[in-house]
Coordinates of C-alpha atoms and ligand atoms in Angstrom, one line a residue:
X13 CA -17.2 -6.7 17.4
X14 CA -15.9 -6.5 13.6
X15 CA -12.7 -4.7 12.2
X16 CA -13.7 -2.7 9.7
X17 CA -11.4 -3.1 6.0
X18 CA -12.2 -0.2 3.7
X19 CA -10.3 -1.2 0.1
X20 CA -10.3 -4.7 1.4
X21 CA -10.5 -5.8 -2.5
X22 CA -7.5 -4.3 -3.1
X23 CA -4.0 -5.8 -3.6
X24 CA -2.7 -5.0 0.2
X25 CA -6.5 -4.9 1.6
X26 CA -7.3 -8.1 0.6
X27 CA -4.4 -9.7 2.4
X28 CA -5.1 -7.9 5.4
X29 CA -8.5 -9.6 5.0
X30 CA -7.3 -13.1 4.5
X31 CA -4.6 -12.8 7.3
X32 CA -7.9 -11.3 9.6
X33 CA -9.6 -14.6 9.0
X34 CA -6.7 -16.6 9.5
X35 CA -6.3 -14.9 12.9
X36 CA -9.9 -15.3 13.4
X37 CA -11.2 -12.0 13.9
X38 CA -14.5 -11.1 12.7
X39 CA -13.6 -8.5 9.2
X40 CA -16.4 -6.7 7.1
X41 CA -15.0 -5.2 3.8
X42 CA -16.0 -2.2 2.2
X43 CA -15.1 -1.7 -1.8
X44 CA -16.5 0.3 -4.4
X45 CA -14.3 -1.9 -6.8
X46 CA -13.5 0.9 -9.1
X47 CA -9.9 -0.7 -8.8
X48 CA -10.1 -4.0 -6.5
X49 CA -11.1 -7.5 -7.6
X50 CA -14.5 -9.2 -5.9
X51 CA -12.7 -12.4 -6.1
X52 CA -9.8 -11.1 -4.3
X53 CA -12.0 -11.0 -0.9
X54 CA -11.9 -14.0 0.8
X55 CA -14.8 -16.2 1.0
X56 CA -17.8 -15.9 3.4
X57 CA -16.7 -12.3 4.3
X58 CA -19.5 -9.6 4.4
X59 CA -18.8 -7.7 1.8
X60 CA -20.2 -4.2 1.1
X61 CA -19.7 -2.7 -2.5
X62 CA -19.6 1.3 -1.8
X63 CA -17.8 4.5 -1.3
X64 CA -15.9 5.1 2.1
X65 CA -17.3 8.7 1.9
X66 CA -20.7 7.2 2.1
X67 CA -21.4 8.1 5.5
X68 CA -25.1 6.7 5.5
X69 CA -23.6 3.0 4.6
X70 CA -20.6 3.4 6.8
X71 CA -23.2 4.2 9.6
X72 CA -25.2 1.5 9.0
X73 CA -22.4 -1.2 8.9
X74 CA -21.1 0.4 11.8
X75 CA -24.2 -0.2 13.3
X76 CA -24.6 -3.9 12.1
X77 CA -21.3 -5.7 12.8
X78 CA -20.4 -3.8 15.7
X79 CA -17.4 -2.2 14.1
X80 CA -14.9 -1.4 16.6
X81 CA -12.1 -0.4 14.7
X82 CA -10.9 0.2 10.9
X83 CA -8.2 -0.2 8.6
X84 CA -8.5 2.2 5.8
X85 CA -6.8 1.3 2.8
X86 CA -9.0 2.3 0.3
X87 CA -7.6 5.5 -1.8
X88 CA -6.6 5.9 -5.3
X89 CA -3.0 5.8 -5.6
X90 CA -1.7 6.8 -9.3
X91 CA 1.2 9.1 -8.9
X92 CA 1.1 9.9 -12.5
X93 CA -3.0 10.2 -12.3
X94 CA -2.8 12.5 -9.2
X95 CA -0.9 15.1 -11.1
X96 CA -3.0 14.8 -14.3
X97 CA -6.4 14.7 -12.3
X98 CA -6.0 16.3 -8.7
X99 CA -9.1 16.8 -8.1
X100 CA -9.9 13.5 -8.3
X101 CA -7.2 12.5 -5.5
X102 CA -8.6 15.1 -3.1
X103 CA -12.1 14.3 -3.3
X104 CA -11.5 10.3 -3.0
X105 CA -8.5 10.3 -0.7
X106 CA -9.7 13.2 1.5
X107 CA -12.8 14.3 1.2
X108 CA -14.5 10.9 1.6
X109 CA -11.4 10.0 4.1
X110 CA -13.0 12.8 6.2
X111 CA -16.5 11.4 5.9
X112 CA -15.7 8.2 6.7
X113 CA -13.8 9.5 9.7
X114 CA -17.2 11.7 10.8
X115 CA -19.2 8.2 10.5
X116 CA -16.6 6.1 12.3
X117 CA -16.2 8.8 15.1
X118 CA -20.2 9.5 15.6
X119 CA -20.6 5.4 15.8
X120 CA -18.1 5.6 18.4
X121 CA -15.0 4.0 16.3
X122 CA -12.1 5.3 18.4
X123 CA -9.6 3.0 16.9
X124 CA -7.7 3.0 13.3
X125 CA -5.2 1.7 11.4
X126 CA -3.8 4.0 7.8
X127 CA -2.3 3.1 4.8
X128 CA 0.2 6.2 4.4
X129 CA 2.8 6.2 2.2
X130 CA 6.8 7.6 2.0
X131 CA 5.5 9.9 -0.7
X132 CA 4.5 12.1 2.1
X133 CA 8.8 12.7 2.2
X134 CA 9.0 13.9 -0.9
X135 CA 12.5 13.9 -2.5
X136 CA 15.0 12.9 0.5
X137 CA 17.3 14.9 2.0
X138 CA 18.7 11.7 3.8
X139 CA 19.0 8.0 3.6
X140 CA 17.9 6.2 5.2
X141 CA 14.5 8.2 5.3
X142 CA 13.3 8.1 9.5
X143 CA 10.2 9.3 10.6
X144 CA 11.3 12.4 11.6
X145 CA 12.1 13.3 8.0
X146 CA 10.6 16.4 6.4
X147 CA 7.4 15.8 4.4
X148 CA 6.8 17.5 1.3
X149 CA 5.3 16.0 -1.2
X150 CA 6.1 16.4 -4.7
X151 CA 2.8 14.9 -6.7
X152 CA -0.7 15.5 -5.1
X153 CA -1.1 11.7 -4.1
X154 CA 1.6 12.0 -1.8
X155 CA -0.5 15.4 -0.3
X156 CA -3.3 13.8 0.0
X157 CA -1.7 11.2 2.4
X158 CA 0.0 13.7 4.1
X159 CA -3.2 15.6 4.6
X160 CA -5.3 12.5 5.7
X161 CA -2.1 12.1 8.6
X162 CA -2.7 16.2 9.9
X163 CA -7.0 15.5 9.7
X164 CA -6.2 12.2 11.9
X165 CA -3.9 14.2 14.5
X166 CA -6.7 16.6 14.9
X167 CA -9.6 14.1 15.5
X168 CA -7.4 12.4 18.1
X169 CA -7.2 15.6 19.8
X170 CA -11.0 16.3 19.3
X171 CA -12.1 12.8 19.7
X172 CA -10.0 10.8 21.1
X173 CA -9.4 8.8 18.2
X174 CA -6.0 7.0 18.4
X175 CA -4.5 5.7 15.2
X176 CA -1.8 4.4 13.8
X177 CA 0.0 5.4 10.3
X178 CA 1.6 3.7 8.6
X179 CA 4.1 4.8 5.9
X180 CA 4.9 2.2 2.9
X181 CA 7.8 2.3 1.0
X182 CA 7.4 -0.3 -2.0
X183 CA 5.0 -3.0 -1.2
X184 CA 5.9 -6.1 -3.3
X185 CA 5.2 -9.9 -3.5
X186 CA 2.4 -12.3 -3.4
X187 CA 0.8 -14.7 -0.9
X188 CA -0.8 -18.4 -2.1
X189 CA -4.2 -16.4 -2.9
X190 CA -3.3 -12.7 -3.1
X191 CA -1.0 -11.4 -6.0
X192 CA -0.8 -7.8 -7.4
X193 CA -2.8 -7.1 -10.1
X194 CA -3.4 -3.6 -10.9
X195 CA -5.0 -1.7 -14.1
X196 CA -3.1 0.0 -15.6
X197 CA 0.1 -1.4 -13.6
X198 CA 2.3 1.2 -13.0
X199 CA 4.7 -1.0 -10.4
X200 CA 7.8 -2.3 -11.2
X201 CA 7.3 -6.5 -10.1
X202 CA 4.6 -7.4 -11.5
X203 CA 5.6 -5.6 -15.3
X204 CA 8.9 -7.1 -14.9
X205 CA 7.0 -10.5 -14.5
X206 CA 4.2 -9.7 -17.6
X207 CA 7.6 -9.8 -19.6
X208 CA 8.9 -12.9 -18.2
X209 CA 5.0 -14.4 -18.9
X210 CA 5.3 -13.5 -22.6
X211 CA 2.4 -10.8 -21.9
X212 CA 4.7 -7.4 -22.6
X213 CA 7.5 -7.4 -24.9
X214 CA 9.3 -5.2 -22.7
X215 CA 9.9 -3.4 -19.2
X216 CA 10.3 0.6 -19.5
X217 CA 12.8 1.4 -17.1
X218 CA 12.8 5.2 -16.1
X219 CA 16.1 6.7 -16.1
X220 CA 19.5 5.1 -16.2
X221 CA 21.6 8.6 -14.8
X222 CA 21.0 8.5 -11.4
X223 CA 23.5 8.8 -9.2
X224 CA 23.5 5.8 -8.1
X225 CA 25.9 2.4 -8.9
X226 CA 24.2 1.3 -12.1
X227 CA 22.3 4.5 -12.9
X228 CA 18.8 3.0 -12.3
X229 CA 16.5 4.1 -9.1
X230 CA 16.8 2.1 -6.0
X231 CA 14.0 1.5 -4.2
X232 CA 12.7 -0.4 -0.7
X233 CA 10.6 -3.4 -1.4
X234 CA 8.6 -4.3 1.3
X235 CA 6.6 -8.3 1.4
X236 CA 2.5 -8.1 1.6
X237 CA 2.9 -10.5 4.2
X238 CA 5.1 -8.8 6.5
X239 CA 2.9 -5.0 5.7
X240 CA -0.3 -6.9 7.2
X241 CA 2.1 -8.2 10.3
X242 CA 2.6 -4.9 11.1
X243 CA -1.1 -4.0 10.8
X244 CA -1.9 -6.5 13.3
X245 CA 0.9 -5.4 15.3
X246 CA -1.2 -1.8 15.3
X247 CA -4.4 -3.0 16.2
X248 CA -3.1 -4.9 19.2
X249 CA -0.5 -1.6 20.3
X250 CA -3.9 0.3 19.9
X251 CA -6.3 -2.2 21.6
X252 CA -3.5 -2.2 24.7
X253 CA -4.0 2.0 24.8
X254 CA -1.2 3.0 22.3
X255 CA -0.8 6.6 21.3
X256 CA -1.6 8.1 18.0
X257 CA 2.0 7.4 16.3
X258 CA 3.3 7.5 12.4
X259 CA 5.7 4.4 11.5
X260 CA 7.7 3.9 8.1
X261 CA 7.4 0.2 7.0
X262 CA 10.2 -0.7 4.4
X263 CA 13.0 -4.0 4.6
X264 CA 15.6 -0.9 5.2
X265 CA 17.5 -2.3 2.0
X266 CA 17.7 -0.6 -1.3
X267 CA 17.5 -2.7 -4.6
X268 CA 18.2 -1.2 -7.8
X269 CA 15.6 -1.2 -11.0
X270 CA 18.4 -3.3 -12.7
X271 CA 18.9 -5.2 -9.6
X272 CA 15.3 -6.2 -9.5
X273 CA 15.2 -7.3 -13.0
X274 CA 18.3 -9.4 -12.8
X275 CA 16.6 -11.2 -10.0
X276 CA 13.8 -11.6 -12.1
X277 CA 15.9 -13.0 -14.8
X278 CA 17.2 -15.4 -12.7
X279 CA 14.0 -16.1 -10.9
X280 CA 11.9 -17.1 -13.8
X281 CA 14.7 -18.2 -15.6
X282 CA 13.3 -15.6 -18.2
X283 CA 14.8 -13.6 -21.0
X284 CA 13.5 -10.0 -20.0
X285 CA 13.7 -7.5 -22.5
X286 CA 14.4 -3.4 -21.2
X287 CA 13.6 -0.5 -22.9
X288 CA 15.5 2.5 -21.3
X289 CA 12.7 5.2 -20.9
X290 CA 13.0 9.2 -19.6
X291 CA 13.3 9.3 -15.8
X292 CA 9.9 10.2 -14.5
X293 CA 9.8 14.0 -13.3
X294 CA 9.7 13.8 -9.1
X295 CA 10.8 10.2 -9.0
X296 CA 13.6 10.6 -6.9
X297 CA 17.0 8.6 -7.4
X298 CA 16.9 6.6 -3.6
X299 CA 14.1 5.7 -1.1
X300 CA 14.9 3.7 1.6
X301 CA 13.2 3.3 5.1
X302 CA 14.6 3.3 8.4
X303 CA 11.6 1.1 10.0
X304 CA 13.6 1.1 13.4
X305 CA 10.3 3.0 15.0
X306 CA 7.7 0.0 13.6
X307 CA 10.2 -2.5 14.8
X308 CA 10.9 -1.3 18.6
X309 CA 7.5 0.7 18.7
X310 CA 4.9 -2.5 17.8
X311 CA 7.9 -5.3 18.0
X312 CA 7.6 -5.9 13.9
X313 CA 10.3 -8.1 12.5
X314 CA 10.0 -8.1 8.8
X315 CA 10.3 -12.2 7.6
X316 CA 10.7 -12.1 3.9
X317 CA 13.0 -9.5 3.2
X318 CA 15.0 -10.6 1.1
X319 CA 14.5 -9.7 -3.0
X320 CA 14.8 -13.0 -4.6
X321 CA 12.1 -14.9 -1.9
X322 CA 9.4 -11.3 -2.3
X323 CA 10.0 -11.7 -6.5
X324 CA 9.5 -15.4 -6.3
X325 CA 6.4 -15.2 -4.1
X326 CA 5.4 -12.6 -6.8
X327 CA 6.2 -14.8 -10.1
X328 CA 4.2 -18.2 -8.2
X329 CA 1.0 -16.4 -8.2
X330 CA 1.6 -14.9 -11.6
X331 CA 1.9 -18.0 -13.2
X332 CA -1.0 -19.4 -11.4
X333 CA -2.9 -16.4 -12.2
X334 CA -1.8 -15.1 -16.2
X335 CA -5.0 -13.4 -16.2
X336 CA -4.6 -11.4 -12.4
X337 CA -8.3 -12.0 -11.2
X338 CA -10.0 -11.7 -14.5
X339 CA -10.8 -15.6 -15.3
Ligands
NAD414 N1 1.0 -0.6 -3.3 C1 2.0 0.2 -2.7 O1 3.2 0.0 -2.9 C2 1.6 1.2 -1.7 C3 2.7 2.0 -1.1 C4 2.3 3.0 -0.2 C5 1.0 3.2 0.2 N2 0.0 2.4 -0.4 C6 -1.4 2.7 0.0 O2 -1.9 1.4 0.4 C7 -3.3 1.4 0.1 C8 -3.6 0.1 -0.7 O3 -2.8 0.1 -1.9 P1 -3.0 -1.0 -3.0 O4 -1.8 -1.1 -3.8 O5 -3.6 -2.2 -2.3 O6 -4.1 -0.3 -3.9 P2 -5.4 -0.9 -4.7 O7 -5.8 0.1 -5.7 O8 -5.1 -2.3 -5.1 O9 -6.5 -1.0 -3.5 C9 -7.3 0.1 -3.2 C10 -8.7 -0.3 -3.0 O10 -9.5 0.7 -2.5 C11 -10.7 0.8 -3.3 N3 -11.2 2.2 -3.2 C12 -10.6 3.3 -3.7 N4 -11.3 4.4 -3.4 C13 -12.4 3.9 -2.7 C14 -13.5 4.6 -2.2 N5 -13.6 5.9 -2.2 N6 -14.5 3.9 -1.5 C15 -14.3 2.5 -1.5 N7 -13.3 1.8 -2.0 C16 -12.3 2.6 -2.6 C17 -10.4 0.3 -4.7 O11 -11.5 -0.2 -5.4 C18 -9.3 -0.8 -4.4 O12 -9.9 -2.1 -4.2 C19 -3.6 2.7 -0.6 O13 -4.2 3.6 0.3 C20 -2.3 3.2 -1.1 O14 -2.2 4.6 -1.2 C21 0.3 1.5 -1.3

């Protein structure tokens, strides 16, 4: 019996996939690599290259590796590209989400985990953001999350499928093989770091008038290492009969954009350079998690919270990988 990883050549996927085989449970990865990295997947795991909405390939792995439950990261995940190109969004993130649901659920998958995301909230209303939060989205990414969430709710009702979402804040940091490396990068580390490496002249930062201490956005950074914890955490509260339930995964502490690059700074020992940009319409001035749910619910206790240890985990692979996977 396999675990199924869709997007397991992305940047969060493919630690999930090399925690997996450190745990030693059988993983089969499915990627159509239109923005993961082949070399990202760790060694001697079956790989598939294909779309999750490919409901004849999803059968037949199904049917091959005995898949018995499935952590779906794959989705595109461009705020900025979701508004430009909805269309897009909704037929990668939902449309083939709901295929890949129909061939999981007809090969008798009953079990899965969800990469949601706090862009299902919207612009807060409170702080710290709990699960019981309003969502309302304010880019289409975020509604096509939000969307994937109500189609799950209704196949556990019609199926029986029990799954667990989770809801991201900032994921952040690196482990010894796995580092973020994105095209275009949009997220905050790892341009912060292209500077420090000499590869940008400069980090745009959006907006410096938010109402918040020093003006810049504050934000929850969350470790790689401690996101796929929790996933494991899921798949064992699901294995032991756990309800369908929705769980925000964040460190619970806010760090600044300056905040982040001053850490940086200090860090790499690094000049940084910043060039003050226009905030970012919809990018709201705070987001910060109240994980309370994800800790007392699946018994997750975050490790490397702390900014300095998730930034240097970050810079380590950076430096040992200038080039992110392209070498
Ligand atoms: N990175 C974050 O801070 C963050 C925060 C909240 C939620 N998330 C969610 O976590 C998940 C993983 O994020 P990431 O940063 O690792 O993204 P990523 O882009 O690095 O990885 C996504 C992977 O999915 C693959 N993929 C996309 N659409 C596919 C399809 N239709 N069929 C097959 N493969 C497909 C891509 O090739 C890529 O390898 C995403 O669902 C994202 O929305 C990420």
């Amino acid at each position: 019996m396999s675990i199924l990883v869709t997007g397991g050549a992305g940047y969060i996927g493919s630690a999930m996939v090399e925690k997996l085989v450190a745990a030693g449970a059988p993983v089969v990865v499915l990627d159509d690599l239109r923005r993961g990295h082949r070399a990202a997947v760790a060694g001697g795991v079956p790989f598939y290259r294909g779309r999750v909405g490919d409901t004849e390939l999803v059968r037949s792995i199904c049917k091959e590796h005995e898949i018995e439950s499935c952590i779906h990261f794959a989705a595109l995940a461009y705020v900025g590209e979701s508004v430009t190109v909805p269309q897009l969004y909704f037929e990668n993130n939902v449309a083939q989400g709901l295929a890949l649901l129909d061939a999981l659920v007809t090969a008798g998958v009953r079990r899965f985990v969800f990469s949601s995301t706090c862009a299902t909230y919207g612009e807060p209303i409170r702080i710290p953001i709990d699960e019981q939060h309003p969502q309302c989205p304010t880019n289409p990414y975020g509604w096509t999350k939000l969307i994937m969430e109500k189609v799950l709710q209704a196949h556990t009702d019609a199926f029986g499928l029990e799954f667990v979402a989770l809801r991201y804040f900032n994921a952040a940091g690196a482990t010894e093989k796995i580092g973020e490396h994105h095209e275009p990068e949009t997220h905050l580390i790892p341009n912060v770091l292209a500077v420090a490496l000499g590869r940008k002249e400069y980090v745009s930062v959006f907006g410096n008038r938010y109402p918040t201490p020093d003006g810049t956005a504050i934000r929850d950074y969350i470790h790689i290492g401690d996101l796929c914890d929790a996933h494991l955490l899921a798949l064992e509260y699901l294995r032991n009969g756990g309800a369908s339930e929705r769980l925000n995964l964040g460190n619970e502490r806010g760090y600044s954009v300056q905040e982040v690059i001053a850490t940086a700074r200090q860090v790499t020992g690094r000049k940084i350079e910043v060039r003050i940009e226009p905030p970012r319409p919809g990018d709201p001035s705070r987001l910060v998690a109240d994980a309370g749910k994800a800790r007392s619910i699946l018994g997750w206790n975050p490790e490397y919270g702390d900014l300095e240890t998730i930034i240097r985990s970050a810079w380590e692979w950076h430096q040992a990988h200038p080039e992110g996977y392209d070498q």
